[in-house]
Coordinates of C-alpha atoms in Angstrom, one line a residue:
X152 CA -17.6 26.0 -13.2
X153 CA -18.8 29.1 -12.1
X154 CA -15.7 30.8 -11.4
X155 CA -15.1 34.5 -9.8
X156 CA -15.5 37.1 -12.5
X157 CA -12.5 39.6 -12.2
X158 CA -12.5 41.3 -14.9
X159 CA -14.4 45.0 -15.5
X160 CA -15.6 44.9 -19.1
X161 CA -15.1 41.3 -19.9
X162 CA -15.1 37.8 -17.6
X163 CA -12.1 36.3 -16.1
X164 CA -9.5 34.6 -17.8
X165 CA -8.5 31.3 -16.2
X166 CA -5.2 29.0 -15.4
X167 CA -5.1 26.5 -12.7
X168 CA -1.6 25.9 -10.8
X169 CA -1.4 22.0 -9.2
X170 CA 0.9 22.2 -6.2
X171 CA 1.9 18.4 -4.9
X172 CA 2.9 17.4 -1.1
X173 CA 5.6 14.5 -1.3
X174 CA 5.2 11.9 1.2
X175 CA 5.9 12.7 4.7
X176 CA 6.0 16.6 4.1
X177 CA 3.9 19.2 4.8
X178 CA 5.9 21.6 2.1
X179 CA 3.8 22.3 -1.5
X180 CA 5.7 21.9 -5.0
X181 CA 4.4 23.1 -8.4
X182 CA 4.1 20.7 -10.5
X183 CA 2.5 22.2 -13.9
X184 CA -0.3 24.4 -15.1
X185 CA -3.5 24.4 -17.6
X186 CA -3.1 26.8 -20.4
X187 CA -4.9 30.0 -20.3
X188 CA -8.5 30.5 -21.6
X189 CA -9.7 33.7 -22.2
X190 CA -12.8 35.3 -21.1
X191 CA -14.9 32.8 -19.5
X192 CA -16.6 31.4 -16.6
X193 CA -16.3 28.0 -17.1
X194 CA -13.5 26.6 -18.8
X195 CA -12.9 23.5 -20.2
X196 CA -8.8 22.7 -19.6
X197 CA -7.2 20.4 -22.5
X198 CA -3.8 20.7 -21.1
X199 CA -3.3 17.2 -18.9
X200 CA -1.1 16.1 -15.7
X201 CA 0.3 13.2 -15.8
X202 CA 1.4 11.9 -12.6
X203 CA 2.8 8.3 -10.6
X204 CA -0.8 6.9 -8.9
X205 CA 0.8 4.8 -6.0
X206 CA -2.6 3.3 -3.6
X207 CA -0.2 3.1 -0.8
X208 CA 0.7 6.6 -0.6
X209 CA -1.9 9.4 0.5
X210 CA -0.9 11.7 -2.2
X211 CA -2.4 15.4 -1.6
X212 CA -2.9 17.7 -4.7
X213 CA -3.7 21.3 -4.6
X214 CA -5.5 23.5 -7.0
X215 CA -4.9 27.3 -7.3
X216 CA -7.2 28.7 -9.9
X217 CA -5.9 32.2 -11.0
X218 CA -7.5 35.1 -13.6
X219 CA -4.5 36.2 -15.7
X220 CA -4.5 39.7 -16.0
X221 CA -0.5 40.5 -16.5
X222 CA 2.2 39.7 -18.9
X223 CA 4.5 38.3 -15.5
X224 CA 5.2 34.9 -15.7
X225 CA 4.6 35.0 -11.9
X226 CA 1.3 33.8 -10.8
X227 CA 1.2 35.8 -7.3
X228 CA 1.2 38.9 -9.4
X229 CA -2.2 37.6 -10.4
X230 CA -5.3 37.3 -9.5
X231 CA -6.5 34.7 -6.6
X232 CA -10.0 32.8 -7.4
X233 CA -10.0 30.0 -4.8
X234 CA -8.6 26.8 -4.4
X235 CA -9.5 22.9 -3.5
X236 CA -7.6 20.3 -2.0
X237 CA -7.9 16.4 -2.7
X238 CA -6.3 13.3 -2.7
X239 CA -5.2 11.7 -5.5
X240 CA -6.7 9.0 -4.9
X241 CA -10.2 10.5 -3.8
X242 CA -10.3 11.3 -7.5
X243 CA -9.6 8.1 -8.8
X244 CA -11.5 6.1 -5.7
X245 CA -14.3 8.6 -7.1
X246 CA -17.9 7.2 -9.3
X247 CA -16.2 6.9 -13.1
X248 CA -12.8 8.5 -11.9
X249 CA -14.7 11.9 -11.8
X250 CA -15.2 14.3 -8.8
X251 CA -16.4 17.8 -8.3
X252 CA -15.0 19.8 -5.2
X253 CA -15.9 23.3 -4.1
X254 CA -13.3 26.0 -4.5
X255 CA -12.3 28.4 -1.6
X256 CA -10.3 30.5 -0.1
X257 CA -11.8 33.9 -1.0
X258 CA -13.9 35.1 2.0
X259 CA -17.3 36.2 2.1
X260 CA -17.7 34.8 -1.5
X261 CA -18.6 31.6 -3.5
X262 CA -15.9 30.5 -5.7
X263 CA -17.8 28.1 -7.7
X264 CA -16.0 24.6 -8.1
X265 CA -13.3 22.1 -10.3
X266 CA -14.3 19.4 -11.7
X267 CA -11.4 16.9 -11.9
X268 CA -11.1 13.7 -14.2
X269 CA -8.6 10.9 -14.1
X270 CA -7.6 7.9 -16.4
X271 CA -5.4 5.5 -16.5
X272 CA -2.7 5.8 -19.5
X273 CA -2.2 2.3 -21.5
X274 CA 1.0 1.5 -20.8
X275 CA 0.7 0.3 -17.0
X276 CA -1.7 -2.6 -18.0
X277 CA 1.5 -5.1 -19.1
X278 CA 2.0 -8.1 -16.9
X279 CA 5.5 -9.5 -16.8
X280 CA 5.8 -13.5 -16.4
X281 CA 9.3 -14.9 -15.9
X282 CA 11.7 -18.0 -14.3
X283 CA 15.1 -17.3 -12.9
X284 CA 17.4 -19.8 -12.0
X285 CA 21.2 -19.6 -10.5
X286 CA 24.2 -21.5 -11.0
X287 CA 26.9 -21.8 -8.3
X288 CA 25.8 -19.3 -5.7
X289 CA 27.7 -19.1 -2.4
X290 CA 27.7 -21.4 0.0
X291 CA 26.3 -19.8 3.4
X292 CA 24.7 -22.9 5.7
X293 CA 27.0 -24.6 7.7
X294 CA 25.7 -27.6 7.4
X295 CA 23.9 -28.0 4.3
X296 CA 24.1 -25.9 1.1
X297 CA 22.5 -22.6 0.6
X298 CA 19.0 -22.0 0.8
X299 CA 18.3 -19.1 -1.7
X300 CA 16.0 -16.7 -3.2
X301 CA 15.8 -13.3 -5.1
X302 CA 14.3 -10.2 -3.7
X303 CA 13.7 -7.3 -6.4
X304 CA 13.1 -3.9 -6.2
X305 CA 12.0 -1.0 -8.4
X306 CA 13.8 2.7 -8.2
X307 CA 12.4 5.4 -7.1
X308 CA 12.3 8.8 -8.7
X309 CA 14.5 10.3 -5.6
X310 CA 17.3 7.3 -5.7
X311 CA 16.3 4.7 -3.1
X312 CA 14.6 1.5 -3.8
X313 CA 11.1 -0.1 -3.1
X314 CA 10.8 -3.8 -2.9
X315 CA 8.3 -5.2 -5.5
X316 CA 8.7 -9.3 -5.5
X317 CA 10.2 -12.0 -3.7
X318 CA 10.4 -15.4 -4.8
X319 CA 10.0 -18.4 -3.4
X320 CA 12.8 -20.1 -1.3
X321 CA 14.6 -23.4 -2.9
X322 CA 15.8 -25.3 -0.3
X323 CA 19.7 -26.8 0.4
X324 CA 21.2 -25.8 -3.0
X325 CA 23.2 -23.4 -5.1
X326 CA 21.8 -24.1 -8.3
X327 CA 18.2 -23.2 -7.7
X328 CA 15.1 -23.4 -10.1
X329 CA 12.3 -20.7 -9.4
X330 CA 9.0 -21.1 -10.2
X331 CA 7.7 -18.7 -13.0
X332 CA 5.9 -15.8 -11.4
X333 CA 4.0 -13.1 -12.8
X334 CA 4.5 -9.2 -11.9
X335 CA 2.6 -5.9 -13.2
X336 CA 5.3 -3.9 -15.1
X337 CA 4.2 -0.8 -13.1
X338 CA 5.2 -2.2 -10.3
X339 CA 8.8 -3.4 -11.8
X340 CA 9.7 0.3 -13.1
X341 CA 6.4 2.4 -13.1
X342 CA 6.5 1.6 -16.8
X343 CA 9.9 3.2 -17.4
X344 CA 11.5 0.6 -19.2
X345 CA 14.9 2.1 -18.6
X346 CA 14.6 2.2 -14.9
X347 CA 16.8 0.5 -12.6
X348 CA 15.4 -2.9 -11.6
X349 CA 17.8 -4.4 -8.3
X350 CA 18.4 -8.0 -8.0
X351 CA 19.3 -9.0 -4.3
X352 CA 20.4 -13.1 -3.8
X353 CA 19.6 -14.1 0.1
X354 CA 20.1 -17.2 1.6
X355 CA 16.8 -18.0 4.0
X356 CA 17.5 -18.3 7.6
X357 CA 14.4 -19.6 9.9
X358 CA 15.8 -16.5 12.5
X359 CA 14.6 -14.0 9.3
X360 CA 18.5 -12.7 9.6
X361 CA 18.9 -13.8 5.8
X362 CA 22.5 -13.8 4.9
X363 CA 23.4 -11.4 1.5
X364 CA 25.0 -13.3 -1.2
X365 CA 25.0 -10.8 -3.6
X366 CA 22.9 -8.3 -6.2
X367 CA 22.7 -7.5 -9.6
X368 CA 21.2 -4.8 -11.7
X369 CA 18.9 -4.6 -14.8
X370 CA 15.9 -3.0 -16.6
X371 CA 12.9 -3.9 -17.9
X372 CA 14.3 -3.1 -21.7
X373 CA 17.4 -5.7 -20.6
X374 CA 14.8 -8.4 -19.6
X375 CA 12.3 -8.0 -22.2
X376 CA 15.3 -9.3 -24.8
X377 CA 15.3 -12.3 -23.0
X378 CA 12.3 -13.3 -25.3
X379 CA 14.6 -14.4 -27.9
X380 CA 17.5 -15.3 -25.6
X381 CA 19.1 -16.5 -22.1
X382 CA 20.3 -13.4 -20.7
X383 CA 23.2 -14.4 -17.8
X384 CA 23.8 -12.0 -14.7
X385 CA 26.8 -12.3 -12.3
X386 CA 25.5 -12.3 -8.7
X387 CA 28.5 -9.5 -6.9
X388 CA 29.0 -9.1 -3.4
X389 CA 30.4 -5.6 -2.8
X390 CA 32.3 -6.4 0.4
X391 CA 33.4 -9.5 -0.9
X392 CA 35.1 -7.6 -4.1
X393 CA 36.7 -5.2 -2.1
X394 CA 38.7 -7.7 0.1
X395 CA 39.3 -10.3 -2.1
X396 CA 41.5 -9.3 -5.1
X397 CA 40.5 -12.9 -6.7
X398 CA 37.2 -12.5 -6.4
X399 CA 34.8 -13.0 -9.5
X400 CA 31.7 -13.2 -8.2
X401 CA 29.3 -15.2 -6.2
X402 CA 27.2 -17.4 -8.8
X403 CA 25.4 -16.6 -11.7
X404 CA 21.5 -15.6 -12.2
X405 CA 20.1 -16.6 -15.7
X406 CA 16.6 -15.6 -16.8
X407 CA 15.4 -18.4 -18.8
X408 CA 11.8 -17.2 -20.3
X409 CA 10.5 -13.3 -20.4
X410 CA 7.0 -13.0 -21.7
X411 CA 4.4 -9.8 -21.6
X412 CA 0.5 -9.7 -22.0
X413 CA -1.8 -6.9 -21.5
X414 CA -4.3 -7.3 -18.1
X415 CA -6.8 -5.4 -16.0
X416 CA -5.6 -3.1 -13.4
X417 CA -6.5 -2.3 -10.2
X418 CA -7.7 1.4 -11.2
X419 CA -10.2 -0.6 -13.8
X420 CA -12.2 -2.0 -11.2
X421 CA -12.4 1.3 -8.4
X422 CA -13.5 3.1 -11.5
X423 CA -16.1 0.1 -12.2
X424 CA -17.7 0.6 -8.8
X425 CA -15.2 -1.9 -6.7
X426 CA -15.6 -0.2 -3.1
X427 CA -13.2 -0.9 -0.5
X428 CA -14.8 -2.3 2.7
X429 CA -12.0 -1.2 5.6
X430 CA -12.5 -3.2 9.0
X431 CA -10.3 -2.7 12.4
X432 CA -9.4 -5.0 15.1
X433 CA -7.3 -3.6 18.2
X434 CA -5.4 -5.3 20.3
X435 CA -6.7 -5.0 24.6
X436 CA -4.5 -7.6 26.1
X437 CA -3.1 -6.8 29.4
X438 CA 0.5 -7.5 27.9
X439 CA 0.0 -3.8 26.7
X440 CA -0.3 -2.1 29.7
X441 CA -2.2 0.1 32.0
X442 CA -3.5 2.7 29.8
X443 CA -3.4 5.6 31.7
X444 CA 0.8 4.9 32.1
X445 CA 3.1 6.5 30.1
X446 CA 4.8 3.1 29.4
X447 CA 1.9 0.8 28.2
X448 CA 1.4 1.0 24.0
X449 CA -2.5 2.6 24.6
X450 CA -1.0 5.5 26.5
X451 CA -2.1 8.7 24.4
X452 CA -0.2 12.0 25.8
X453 CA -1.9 15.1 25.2
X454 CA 1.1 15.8 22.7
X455 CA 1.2 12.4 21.0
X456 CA -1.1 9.6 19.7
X457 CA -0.5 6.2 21.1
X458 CA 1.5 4.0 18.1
X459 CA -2.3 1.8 17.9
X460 CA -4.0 5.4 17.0
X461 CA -0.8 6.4 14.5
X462 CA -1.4 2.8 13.0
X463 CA -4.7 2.9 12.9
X464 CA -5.0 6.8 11.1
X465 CA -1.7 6.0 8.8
X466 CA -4.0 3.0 6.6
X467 CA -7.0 4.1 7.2
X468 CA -6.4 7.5 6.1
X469 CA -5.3 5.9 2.9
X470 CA -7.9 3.4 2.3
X471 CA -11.2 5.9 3.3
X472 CA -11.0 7.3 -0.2
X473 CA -12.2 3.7 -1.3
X474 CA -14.6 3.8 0.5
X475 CA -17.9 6.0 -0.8
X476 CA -19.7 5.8 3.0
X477 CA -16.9 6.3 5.2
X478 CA -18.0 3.5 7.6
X479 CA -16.0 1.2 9.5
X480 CA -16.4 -1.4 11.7
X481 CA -14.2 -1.4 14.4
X482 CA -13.7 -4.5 16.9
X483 CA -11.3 -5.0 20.0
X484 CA -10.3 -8.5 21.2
X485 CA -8.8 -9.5 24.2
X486 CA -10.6 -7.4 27.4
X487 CA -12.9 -8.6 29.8
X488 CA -16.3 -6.3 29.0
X489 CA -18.8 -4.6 31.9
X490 CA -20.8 -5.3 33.6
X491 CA -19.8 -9.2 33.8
X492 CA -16.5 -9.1 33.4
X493 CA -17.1 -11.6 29.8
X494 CA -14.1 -12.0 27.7
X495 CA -14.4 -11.0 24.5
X496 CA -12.7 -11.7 21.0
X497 CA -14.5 -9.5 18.8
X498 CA -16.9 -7.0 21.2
X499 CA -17.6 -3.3 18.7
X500 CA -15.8 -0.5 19.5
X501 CA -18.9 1.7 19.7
X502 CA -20.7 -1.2 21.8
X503 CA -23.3 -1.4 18.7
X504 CA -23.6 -5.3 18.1
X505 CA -26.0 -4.7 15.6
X506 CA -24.3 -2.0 13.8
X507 CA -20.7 -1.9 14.7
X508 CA -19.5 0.6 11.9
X509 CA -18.0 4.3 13.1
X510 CA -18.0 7.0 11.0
X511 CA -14.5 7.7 9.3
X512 CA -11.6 7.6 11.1
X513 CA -11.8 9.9 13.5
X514 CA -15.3 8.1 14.8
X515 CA -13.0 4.8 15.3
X516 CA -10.5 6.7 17.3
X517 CA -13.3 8.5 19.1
X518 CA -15.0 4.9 19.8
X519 CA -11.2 3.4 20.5
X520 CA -10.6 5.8 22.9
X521 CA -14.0 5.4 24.8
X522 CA -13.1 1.4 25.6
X523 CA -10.1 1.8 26.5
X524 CA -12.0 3.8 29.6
X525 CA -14.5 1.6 29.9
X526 CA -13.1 -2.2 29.1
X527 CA -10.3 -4.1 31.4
X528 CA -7.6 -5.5 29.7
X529 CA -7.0 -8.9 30.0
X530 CA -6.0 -11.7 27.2
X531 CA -5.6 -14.4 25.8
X532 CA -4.7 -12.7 22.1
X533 CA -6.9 -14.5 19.5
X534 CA -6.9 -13.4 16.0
X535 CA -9.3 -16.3 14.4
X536 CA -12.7 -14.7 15.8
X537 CA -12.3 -11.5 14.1
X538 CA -10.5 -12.8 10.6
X539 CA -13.8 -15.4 10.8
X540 CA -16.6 -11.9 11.4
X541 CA -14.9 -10.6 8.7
X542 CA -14.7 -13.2 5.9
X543 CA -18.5 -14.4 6.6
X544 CA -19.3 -10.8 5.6
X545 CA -16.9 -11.2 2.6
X546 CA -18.8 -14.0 1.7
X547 CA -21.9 -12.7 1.3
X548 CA -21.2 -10.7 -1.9
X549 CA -18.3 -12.5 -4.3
X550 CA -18.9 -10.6 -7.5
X551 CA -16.4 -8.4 -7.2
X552 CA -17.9 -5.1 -6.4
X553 CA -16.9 -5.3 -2.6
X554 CA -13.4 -5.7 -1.4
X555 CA -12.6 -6.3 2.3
X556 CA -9.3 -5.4 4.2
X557 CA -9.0 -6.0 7.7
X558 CA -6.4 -4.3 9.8
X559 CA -5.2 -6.0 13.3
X560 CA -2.6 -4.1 15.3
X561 CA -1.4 -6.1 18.2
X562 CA 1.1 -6.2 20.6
X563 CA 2.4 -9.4 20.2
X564 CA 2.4 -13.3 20.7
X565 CA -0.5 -15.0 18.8
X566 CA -2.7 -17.3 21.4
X567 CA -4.7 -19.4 18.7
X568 CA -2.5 -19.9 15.9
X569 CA -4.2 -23.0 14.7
X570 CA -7.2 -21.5 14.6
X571 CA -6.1 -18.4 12.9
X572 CA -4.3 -20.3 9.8
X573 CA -7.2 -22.3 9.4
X574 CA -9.0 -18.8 9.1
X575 CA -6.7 -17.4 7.1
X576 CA -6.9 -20.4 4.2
X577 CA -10.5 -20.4 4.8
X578 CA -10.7 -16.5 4.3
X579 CA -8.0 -17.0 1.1
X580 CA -10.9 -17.9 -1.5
X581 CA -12.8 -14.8 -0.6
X582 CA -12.1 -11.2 -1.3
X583 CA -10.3 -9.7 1.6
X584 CA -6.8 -9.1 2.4
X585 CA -5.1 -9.3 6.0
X586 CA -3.1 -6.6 7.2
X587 CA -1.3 -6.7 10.6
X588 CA 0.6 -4.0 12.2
X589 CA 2.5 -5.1 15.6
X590 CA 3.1 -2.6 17.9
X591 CA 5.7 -2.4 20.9
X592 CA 9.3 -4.3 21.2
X593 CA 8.0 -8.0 21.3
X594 CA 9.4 -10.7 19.1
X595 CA 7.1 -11.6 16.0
X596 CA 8.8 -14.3 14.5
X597 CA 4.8 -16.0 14.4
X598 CA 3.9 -13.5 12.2
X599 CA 6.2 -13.5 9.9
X600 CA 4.8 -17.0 9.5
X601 CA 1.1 -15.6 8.3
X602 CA 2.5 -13.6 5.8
X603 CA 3.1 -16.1 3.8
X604 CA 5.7 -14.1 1.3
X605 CA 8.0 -17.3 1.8
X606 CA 6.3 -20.1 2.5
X607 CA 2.1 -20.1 1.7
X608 CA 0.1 -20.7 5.0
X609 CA -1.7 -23.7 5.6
X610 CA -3.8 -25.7 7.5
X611 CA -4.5 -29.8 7.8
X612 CA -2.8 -30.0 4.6
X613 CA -5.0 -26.8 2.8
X614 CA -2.6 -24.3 1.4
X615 CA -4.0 -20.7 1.1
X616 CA -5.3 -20.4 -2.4
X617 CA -3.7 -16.8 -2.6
X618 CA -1.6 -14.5 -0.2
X619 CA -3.7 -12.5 1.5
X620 CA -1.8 -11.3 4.8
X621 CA 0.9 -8.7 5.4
X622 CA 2.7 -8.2 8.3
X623 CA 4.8 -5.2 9.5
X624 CA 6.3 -4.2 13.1
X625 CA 5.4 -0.8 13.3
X626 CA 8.8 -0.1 14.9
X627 CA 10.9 -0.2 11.6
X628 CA 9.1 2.8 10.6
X629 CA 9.1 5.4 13.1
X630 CA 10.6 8.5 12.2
X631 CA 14.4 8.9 14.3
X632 CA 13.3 12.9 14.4
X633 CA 10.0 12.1 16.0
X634 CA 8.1 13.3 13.0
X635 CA 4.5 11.1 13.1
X636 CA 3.3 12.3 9.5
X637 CA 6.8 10.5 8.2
X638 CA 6.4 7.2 10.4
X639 CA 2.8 7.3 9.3
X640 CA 3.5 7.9 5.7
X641 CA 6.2 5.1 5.4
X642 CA 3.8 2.6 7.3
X643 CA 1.1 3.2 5.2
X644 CA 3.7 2.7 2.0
X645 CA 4.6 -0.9 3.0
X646 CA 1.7 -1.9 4.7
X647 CA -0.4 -1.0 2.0
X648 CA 1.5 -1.9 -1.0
X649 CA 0.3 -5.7 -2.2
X650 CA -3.6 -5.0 -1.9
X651 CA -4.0 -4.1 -5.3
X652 CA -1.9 -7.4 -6.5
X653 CA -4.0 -8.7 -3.9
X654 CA -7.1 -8.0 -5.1
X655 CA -6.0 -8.6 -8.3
X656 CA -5.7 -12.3 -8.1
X657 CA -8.8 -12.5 -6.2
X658 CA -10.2 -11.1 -9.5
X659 CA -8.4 -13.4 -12.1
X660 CA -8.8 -16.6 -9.5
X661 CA -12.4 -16.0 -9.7
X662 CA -12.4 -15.0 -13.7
X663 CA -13.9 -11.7 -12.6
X664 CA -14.0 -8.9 -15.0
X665 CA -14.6 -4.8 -14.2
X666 CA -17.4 -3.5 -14.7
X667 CA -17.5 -0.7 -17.5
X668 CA -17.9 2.5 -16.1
X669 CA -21.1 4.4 -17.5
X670 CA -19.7 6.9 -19.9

């Protein structure tokens, strides 16, 4: 709307050029371009991108809007009119999928603005139920038989593999029976039905050092055709094969039912209003250290943020675009506070009891910063008061137009465990998921436990209606190169990556539909 006008005896005639940043890089790609419309202002393009929406990534656009005034096919040759940057998902975290930005980039003049619109295309609303089950699968337990289950992952456009399911373990045999579970064909092969789906076999280990008895691989077209039929996989180890010339395999994986039904998706309910409420809990036990040494995990050089402030900016840069006020409460737990010296489990970041919200992320890391100067660490580390502040405000509005995630990033060993499952089934039934980033080299076998991937939390004999926690140490994912924007980019990836399953089944649990967005 309201473009530059170029053009001498007529007005301009418009193209716009969308770069993309992939993850981790700071380098722009073109990806495609609108046709040309001649002579006007305000063009309406027809000419659509269609591109891979992932939540978990922050994925940058760039729009170059350019008058064509010359035959060359190369758009430097012509002219500039101003540009806009946005996230993807700013558009689609946007009222009705719909956002208008200001175009710049010419000085000393108005550039007018783009109006972007994005939709979901039809064929990533298919949910995928199915049951595996194995014959004859190596035996890895000393003791007892194996105790297996099946990992899958999806391929990725460049070659490597994301993990998209796990099942549940069967324990002490190797012929095992999984449960049926359900999975969103987008997130088994981005609806390419002719992408690679990888089948890894583990046998559990209560250590998490799961011993590998073999893979397979597949596609969603090669499943599907189970609907009329069993479909049997051999289960190969690729180091076995090699040193065994006898080798067949180890155990076979048949898929015993396949069926597909259309179902809402998490893009139907941001674009009918579903906000995003973001909440952030920081660990200020002692076991961290003094923050003003280079060695504790708060230490923030003038060169580098602290791996609590990389945490913190890697989600919540990702999650703010769900978000339409930008304001997040922000809690520490585990300091004594001034001028008493109290301990406190859930004291606000910006000292506001009343109001404890920042404003964006950079307010949190402002107001994070401030206490660490003004707090003294001390302990014990207790997760249940803050999961319990959080789900009370959950609580107060179920219909489905308010999601809640908390983020905890800690240093370590969990204090109130107890208390913190019971929180955690208690906080199941409501709509809020649990995200926990640990920081520094400590053991976290106990939270490995809360995520509940393998074995569903629970507490005096209540199991967690749905999964609601994941846990990551932050360490797997720094960059070897020192590059932050890639160790916060693959954080954010994983860390991210189940709440809109997540808040899914919150949805279906609760019969909750999305609202229709005003056309």
């Amino acid at each position: 709307r309201n473009l530059l006008d170029m053009d001498t005896f007529s007005k301009s005639d418009p193209v716009v050029v969308l770069f993309v940043q992939s993850s981790g890089s700071s380098e722009w790609k073109e990806y495609g371009r609108t046709e040309v419309i001649d002579n006007t202002l305000n063009p309406d393009f027809v000419r659509k991108f269609v591109l891979d929406y992932y939540f978990e990534e922050k994925q940058n656009l760039r729009f170059d809007v350019y008058n064509v005034d010359s035959k060359s096919c190369s758009i430097l040759k012509q002219d500039f009119l101003g540009q806009a940057f946005v996230a993807l998902g700013e558009v689609i975290g946007s009222q009705r999928g719909r956002l208008e930005r200001a175009l710049t980039g010419v000085p000393g003049k108005r550039c007018g603005t783009i109006l972007l619109l994005a939709e979901e295309l039809s064929n990533c609303r298919d949910i995928v139920t199915m049951q595996l089950c194995a014959n004859k699968l190596d035996k890895k337990d000393f003791f007892g038989k194996s105790d297996p289950f099946l990992v899958f992952y999806r391929s990725n456009e460049d070659g490597t593999f994301t993990i998209c399911h796990k099942t549940e373990v069967v324990k002490n045999t190797l012929n095992p029976v999984w449960q049926p579970f359900t999975i969103p064909v987008r997130a088994l092969c981005n609806g390419d039905y002719d992408r690679t789906v990888k089948i890894d076999v583990y046998d559990w280990d209560r250590d998490g050092s799961h011993d590998f008895i073999g893979e397979f691989a597949t596609s969603y077209r090669e499943l599907s055709r189970a609907q009329s039929q069993f479909t049997v996989y051999e289960v190969l180890n690729p180091r076995k094969k090699c040193k065994k010339k006898k080798y067949v395999n180890s155990g076979t994986v048949t898929l015993l039912s396949f069926s597909v039904e259309s179902e809402f998706t998490f893009v139907d309910y941001i674009r009918g209003g579903t906000q995003l409420n973001f909440t952030v809990a920081i660990d200020f036990t002692a076991s961290n250290g003094m923050p003003s040494q280079p060695t504790s995990l708060h230490y923030a050089s003038p060169y580098q943020l602290s791996a609590y402030a990389l945490a913190l900016k890697a989600v919540g840069e990702v999650i703010q675009d769900y978000d339409s006020d930008k304001l997040f409460p922000a809690y520490g737990f585990g300091a004594k506070l001034p001028p008493d010296g109290k301990i406190s489990h859930q004291f606000p970041l910006n000292n506001n009891v009343d109001n404890p919200s920042c404003a964006g992320i950079e307010g949190v890391l402002e107001c994070y910063l401030q206490s660490l100067r003004t707090v003294q660490l001390y302990g014990p580390t207790n997760f249940a008061p803050v999961i319990n502040q959080v789900a009370r405000a959950a609580a107060q509005v179920t219909d489905g137009s308010q999601y809640h995630v908390l983020l905890i990033i800690t240093d370590g060993v969990i204090s109130d465990m107890l208390q913190t499952k019971e929180a955690i089934v208690t906080a199941s039934s409501l709509p809020m998921s649990i995200i926990i980033v640990g920081v520094g080299p400590a053991e976290f076998e106990a939270m490995e436990e809360l995520d509940g991937d393998e074995v569903r939390v629970s507490s005096r004999g209540r199991y967690a209606e749905r999964d609601i926690v994941q846990f990551v140490p932050f360490r797997d994912y720094v960059d070897d190169s020192g590059n932050q924007v890639l160790s916060m980019a693959r954080l954010a990836k994983d860390v991210l990556a189940e709440i809109p399953e997540q808040l899914l089944s919150y949805m279906k649990t609760h019969d909750i539909k999305p609202r229709r967005a005003e056309p």
